[in-house]
Short mmCIF file of C-alpha atoms in Angstrom, two decimals:
data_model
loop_
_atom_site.label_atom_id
_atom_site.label_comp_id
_atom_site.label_asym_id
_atom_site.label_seq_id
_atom_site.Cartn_x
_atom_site.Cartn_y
_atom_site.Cartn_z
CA UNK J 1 -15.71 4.46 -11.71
CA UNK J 2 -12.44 4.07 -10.18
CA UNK J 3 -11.52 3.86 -6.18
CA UNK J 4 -11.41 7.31 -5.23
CA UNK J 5 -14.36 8.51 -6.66
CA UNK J 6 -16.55 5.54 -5.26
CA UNK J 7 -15.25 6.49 -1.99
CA UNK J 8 -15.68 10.50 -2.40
CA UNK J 9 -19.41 9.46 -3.36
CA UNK J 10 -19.82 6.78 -0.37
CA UNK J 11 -18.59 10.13 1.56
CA UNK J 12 -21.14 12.41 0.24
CA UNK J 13 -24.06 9.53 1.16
CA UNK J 14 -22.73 9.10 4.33
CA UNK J 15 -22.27 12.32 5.57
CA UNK J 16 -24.91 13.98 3.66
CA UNK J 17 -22.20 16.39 2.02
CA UNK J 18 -21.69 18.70 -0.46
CA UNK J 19 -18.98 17.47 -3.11
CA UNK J 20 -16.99 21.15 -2.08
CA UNK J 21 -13.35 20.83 -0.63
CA UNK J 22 -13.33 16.71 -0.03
CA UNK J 23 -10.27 15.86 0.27
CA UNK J 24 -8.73 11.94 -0.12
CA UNK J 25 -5.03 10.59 1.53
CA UNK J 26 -3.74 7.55 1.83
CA UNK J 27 -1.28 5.49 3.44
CA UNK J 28 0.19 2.17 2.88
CA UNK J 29 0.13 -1.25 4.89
CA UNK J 30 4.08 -2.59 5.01
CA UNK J 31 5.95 -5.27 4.93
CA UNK J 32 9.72 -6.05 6.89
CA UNK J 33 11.47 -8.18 4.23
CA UNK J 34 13.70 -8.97 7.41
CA UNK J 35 14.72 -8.02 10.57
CA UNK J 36 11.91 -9.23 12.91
CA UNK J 37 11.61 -7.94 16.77
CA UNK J 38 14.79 -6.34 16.29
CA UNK J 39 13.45 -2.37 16.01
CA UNK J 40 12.49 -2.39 19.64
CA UNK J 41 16.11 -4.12 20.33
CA UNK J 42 17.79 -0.90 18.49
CA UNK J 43 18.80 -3.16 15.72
CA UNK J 44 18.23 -3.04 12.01
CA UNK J 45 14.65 -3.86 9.94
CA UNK J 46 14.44 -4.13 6.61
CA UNK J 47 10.44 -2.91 5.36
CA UNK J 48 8.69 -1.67 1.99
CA UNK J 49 5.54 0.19 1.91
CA UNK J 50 2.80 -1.80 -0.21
CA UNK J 51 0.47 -0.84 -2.84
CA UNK J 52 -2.98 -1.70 -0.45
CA UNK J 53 -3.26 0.53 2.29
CA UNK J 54 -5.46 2.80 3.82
CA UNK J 55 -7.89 5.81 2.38
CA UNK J 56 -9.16 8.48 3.89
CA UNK J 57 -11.48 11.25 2.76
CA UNK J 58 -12.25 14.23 4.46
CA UNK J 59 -14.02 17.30 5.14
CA UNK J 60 -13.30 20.51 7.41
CA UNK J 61 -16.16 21.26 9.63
CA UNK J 62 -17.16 24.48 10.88
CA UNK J 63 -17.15 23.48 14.63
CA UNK J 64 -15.54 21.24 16.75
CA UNK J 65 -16.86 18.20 16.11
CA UNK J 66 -15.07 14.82 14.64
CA UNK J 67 -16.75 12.65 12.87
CA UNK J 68 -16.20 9.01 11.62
CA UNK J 69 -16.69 6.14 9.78
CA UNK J 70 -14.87 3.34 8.31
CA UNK J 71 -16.32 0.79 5.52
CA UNK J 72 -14.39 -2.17 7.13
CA UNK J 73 -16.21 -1.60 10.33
CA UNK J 74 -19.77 -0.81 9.27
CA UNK J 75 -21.19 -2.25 12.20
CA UNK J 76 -19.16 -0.12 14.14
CA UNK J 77 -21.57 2.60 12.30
CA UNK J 78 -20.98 6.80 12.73
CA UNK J 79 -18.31 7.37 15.84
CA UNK J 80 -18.29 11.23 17.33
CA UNK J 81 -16.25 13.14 19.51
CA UNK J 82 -15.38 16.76 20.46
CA UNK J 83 -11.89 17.47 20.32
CA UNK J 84 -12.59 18.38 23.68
CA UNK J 85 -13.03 14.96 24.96
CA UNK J 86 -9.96 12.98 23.48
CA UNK J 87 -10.20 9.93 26.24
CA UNK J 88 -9.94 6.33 24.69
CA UNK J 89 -12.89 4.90 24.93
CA UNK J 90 -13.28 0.80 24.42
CA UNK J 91 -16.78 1.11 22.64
CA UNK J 92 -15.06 3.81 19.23
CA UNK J 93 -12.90 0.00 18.62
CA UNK J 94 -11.26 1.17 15.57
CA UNK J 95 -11.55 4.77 15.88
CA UNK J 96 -9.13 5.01 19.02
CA UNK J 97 -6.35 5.44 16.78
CA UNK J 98 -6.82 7.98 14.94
CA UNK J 99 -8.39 9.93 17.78
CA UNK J 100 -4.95 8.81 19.52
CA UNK J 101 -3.23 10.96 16.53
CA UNK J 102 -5.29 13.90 17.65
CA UNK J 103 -4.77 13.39 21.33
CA UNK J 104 -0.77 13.41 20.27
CA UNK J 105 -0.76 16.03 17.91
CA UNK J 106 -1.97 18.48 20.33
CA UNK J 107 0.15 16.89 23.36
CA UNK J 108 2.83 18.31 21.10
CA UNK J 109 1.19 21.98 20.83
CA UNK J 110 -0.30 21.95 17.82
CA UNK J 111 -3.62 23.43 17.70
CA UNK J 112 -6.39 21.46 16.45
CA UNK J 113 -9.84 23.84 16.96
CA UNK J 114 -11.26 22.61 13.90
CA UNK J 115 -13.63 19.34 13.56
CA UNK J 116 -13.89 17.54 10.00
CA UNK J 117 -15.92 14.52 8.89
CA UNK J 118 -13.59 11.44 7.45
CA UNK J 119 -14.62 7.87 5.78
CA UNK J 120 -11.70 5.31 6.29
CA UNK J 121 -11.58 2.46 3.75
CA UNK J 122 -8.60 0.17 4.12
CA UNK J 123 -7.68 -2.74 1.41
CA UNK J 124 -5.19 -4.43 3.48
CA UNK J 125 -6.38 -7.71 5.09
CA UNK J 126 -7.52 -7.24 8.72
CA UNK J 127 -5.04 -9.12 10.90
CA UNK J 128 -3.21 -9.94 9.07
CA UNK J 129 0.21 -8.17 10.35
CA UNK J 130 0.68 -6.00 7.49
CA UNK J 131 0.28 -3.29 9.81
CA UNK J 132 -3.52 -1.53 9.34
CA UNK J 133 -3.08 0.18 12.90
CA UNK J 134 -0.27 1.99 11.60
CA UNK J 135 -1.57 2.92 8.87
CA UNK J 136 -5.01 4.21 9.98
CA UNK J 137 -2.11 6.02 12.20
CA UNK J 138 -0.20 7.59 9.54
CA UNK J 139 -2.88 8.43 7.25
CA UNK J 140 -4.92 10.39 10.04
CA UNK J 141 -1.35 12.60 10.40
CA UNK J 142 -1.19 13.29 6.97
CA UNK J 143 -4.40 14.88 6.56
CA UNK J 144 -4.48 16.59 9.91
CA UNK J 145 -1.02 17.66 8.87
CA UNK J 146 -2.75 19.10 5.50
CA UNK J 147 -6.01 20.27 6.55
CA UNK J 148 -5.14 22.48 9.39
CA UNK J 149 -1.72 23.66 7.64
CA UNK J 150 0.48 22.48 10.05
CA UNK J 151 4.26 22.77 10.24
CA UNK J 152 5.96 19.49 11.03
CA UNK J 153 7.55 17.00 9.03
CA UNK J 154 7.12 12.78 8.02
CA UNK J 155 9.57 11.78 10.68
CA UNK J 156 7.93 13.93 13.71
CA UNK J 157 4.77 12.56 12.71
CA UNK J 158 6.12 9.00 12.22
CA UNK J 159 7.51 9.44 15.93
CA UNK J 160 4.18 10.75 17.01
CA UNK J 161 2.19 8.07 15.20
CA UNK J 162 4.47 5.71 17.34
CA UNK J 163 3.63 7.77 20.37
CA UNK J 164 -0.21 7.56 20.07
CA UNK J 165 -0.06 3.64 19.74
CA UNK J 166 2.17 3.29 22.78
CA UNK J 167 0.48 5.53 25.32
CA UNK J 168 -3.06 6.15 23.84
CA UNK J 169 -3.49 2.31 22.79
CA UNK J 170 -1.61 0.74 24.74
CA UNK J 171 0.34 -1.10 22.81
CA UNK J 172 4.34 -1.68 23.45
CA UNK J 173 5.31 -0.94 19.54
CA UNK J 174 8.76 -0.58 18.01
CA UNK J 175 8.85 2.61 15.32
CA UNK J 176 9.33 0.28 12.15
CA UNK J 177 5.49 0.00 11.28
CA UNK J 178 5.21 3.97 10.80
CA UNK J 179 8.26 4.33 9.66
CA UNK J 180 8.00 2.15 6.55
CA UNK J 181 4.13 3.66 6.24
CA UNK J 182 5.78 7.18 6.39
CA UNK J 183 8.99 7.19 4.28
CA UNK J 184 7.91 4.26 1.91
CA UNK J 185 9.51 4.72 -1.73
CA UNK J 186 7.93 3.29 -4.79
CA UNK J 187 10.21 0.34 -5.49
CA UNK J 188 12.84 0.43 -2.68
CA UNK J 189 12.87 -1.49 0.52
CA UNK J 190 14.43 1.07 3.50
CA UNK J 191 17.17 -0.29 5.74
CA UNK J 192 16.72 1.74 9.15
CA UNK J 193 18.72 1.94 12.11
CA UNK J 194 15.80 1.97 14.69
CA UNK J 195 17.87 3.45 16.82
CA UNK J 196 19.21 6.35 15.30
CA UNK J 197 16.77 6.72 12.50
CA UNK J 198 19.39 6.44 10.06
CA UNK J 199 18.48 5.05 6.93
CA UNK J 200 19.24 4.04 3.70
CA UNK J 201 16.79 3.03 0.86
CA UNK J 202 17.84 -0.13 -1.64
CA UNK J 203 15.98 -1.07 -4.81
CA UNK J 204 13.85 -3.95 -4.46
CA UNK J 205 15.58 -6.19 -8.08
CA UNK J 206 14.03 -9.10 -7.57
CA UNK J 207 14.94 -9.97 -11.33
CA UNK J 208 11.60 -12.57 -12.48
CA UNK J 209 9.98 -12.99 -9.02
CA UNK J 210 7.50 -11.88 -7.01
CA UNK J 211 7.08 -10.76 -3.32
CA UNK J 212 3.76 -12.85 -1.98
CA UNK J 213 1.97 -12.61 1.30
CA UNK J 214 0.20 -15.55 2.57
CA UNK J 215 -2.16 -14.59 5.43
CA UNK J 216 -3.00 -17.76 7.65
CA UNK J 217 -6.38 -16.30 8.78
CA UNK J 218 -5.14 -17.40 12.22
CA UNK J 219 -6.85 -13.93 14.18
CA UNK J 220 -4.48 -12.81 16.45
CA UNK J 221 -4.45 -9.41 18.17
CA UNK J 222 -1.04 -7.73 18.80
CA UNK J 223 -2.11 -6.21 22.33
CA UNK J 224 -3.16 -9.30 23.31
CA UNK J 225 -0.13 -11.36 22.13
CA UNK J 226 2.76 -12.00 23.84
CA UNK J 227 4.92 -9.29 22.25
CA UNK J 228 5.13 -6.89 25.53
CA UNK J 229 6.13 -10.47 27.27
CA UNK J 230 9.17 -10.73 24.64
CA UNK J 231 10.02 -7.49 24.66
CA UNK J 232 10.14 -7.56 28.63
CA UNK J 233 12.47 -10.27 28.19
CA UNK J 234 14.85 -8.65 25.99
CA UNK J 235 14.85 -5.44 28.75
CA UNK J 236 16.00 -8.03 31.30
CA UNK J 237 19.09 -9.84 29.20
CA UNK J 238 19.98 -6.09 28.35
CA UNK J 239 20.15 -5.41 31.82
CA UNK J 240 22.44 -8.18 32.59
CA UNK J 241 24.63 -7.67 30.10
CA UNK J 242 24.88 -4.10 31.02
CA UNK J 243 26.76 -5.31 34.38
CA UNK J 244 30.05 -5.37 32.18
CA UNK J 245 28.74 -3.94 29.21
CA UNK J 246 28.11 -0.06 28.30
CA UNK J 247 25.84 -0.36 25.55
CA UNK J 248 22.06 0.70 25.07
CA UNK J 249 20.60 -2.05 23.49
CA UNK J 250 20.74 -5.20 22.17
CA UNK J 251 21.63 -3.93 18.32
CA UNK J 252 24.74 -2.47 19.46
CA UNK J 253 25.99 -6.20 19.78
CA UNK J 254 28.03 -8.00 16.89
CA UNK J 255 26.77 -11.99 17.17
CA UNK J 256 30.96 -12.43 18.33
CA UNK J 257 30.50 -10.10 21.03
CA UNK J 258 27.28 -11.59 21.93
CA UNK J 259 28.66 -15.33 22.66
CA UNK J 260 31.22 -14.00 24.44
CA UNK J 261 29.18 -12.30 27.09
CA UNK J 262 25.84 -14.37 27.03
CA UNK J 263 27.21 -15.92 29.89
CA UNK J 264 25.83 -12.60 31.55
CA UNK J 265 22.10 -13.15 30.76
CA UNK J 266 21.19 -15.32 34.15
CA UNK J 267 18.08 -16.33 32.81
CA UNK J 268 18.70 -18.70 30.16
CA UNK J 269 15.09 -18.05 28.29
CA UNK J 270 16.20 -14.24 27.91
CA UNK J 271 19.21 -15.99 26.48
CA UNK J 272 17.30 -16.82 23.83
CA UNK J 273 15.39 -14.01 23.07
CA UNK J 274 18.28 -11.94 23.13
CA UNK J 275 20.15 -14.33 20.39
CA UNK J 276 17.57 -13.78 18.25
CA UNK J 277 17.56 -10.04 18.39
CA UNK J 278 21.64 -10.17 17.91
CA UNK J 279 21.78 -12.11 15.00
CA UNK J 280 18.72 -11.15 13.25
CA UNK J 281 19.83 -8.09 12.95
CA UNK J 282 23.42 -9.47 11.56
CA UNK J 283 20.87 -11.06 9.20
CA UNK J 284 19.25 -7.93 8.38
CA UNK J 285 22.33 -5.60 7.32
CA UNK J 286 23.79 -9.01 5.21
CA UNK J 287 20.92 -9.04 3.47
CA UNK J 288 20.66 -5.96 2.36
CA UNK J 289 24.23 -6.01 1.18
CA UNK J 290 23.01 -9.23 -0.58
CA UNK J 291 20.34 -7.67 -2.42
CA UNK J 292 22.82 -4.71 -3.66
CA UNK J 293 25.28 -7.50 -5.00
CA UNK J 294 21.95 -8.88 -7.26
CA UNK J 295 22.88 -12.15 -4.89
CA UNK J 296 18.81 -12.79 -4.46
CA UNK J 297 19.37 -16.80 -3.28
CA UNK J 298 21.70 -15.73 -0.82
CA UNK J 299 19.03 -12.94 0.34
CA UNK J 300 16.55 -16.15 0.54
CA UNK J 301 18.88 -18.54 2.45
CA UNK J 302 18.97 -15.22 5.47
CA UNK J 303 15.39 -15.08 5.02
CA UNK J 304 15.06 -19.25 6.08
CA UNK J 305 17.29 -18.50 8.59
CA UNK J 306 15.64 -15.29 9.94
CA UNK J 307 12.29 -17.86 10.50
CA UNK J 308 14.19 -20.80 11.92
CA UNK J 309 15.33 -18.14 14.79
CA UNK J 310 11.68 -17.07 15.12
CA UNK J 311 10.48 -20.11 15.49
CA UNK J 312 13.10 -21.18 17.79
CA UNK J 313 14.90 -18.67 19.98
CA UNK J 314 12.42 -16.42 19.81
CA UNK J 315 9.28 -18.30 19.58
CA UNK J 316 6.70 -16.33 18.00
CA UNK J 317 5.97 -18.49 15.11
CA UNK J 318 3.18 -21.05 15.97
CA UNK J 319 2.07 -23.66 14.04
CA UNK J 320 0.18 -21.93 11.20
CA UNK J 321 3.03 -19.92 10.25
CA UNK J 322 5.03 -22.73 10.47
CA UNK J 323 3.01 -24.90 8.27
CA UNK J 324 3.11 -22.00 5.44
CA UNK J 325 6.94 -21.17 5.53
CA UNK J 326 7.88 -24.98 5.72
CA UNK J 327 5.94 -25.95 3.42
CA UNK J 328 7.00 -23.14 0.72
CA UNK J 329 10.72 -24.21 1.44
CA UNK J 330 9.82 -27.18 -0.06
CA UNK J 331 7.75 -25.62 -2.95
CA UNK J 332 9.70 -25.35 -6.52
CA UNK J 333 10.63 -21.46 -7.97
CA UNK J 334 10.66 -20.04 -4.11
CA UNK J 335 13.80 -18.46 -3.21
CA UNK J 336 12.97 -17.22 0.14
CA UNK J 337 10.01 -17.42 2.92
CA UNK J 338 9.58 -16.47 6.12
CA UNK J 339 7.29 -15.18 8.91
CA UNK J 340 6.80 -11.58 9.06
CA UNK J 341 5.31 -8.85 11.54
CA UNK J 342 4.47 -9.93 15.30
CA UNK J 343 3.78 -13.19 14.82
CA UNK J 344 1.28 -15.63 16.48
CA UNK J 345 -0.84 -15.99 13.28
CA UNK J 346 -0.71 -13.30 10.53
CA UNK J 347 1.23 -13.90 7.48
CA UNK J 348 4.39 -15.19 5.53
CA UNK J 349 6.64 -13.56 3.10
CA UNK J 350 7.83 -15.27 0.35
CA UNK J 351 9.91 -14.50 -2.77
CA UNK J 352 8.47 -16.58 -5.97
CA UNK J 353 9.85 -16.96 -9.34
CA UNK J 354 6.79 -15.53 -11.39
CA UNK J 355 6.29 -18.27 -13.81
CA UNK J 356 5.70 -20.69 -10.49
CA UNK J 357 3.09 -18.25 -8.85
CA UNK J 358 -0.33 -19.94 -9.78
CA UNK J 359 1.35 -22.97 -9.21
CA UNK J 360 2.66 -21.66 -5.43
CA UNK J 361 -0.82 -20.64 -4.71
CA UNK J 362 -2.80 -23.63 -5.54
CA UNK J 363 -0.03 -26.23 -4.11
CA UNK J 364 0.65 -24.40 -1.00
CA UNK J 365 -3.35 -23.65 -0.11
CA UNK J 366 -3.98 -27.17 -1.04
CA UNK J 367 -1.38 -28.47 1.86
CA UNK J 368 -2.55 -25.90 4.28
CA UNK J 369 -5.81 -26.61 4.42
CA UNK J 370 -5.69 -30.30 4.59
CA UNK J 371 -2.78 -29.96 7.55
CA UNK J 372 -4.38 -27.07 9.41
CA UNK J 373 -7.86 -27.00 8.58
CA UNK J 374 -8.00 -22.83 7.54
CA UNK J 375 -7.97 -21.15 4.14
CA UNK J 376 -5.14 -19.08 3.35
CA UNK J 377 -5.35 -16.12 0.96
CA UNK J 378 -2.84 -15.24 -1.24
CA UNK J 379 -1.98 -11.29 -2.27
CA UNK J 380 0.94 -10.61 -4.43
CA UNK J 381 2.26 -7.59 -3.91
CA UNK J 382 3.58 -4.27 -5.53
CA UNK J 383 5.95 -2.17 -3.72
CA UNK J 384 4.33 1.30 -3.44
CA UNK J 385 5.02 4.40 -1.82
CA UNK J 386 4.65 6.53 1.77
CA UNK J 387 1.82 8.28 2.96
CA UNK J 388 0.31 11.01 1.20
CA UNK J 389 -2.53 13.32 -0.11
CA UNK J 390 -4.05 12.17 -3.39
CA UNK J 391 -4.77 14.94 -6.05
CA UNK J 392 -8.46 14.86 -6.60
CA UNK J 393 -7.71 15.80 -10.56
CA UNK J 394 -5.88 12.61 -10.86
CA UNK J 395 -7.48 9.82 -8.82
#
């Protein structure tokens, strides 16, 4: 029995349901190649959707009631609401973001009158900054987008995706996580202007390698991190540089035209931070012309580089991450590695010749746990595509 079905029946169980108009969607977890705490800087990212992600199946009630459950949060057990009541609420954990879809959705005039029962499985690892909350996000849009008939389209409900996790959760986020989860393409990596929403998609050749993520099972919770602290820093060096500069943010800024008017930042840790997000996203639109030129070692140097800025102008790495990236620089068959997502814990990126893969694995988990005392876990990963409903027929 494959996937789908085992989730359609865990549905049925659950819910005590009738096997008549389930529906199942899905959406992917991501990962940014490059281009790290530039999207909130209105710089450049570089992300692919993956092949794990999340699932969600679903059934229209006949009142107003939502209903919910996820198998990654069993404990958690059945969570209800009335779409009449669409406050956050601390003890529905998990469960605030999709209701924070809802909440958005009809902040935007659509009308939602109809209830519906949904199971959420996800198979990306929890915390591990491949972007779950997004995808729980994105998922949730497509099938509210599809059950009730709705008329919008994968960008509005990207932006509103980002919407709910900035006002309903809280949480300061740049648009690349639903963005990537929205518009993935089987294959391609998308360069987007954050910005302007511009983009442009680029096939991911990586000729005999791999892409692998190495989570460091350090737990680490974006809201609680210090990414509104960075980002608050980065709104302060803008504003100085603003005093002689007409720009809107930090992307708009070659690296030349930075060092010419850093002297503007007063504070010199915002000096920093605002270094990074200049030349990172430099980085970001080199690499991607590196990649189209089949110049993958040159894509890997930017990628060492991208880390040795995180780790030391912008200082989000920490020494888990550290530990993993360092020590795959030094591991045979890697062309690239880096930190990816938030930071503070969650997980590398690294670009492996495939006949050096067990070998990556074993060596690097070996080192890892003798220098930091934690297990890593190792996922190599297909690129897959965007959010979307799953035909039953087929699944």
């Amino acid at each position: 029995m494959n996937l789908n079905q085992n989730l359609i029946n865990q549905f049925i169980t659950i819910f005590n349901s009738s096997d008549e108009q389930i529906r199942v969607f899905f959406a992917p977890g991501r990962v940014n190649l490059i281009g790290e705490h530039t999207d909130y800087n209105g710089g450049h990212v570089f992300p692919c959707a993956l092949s794990i992600g999340t699932y969600a199946v679903v059934q229209k009630r006949e009142d107003k009631m939502i209903r919910m459950y996820s198998m990654n949060a069993e404990n958690t057990g059945m969570i209800e609401f009335s779409l009449d009541r669409l406050q956050y609420e601390e003890s529905h954990e998990w469960a605030n973001y999709p209701k924070g879809i809802i909440h958005t959705f009809k902040k935007h005039g659509y009308v939602i009158d109809q209830g519906f029962d949904v199971l959420f499985y996800g198979n990306i690892p929890n915390g591990a900054g491949l972007s779950s909350s997004a995808s729980i996000e994105l998922v949730t849009a497509v099938l509210i987008k599809e059950l009730l008939n709705l008329k919008t389209d994968m960008v509005s409900m990207v932006k509103m995706s980002q919407q709910a996790e900035n006002e309903f959760i809280g949480v300061n986020c740049g648009i690349m996580d639903q963005f990537a989860i929205g518009m993935g393409k089987e294959d391609h990596a998308v360069l987007l202007n954050c910005q302007t929403l511009d983009f442009t998609y680029t096939p991911l050749r990586l000729q005999d390698a791999s892409l692998i993520i190495a989570n460091t099972n350090k737990k680490r919770g974006l809201a609680d991190s210090k990414y509104n602290e960075r980002r608050g820093e980065c709104e302060r060096a803008l504003k100085d540089l603003q005093v002689e500069l007409s720009i809107y943010s930090l992307g708009e800024l070659t690296p030349e035209q930075f060092e010419q008017h850093k002297h503007l930042i007063q504070n010199p840790v915002d000096r920093k931070r605002a270094k990074h997000a200049v030349y990172e996203n430099a980085r970001t639109k080199e690499g991607v012309s590196k990649l189209q030129q089949g110049d993958i070692t040159g894509f890997g140097e930017l990628m060492k580089k991208s880390h040795e800025s995180l780790r030391d102008d912008y200082e989000v790495t920490g020494k888990e991450l550290d530990a993993l990236v360092e020590m795959a620089w030094m591991q045979e068959g890697v062309i690239g590695s880096r930190m990816t997502g938030a930071g503070f814990g969650g997980c590398t990126i690294s670009i492996v010749e495939n006949n050096k893969i067990d070998v990556f694995i074993e060596q690097i988990g070996k080192q890892y746990k003798e220098k930091i005392g934690l297990t890593a876990d190792f996922y190599v990963v297909q690129v897959g595509g965007g959010a979307t409903e799953l035909v039953r027929e087929t699944i």
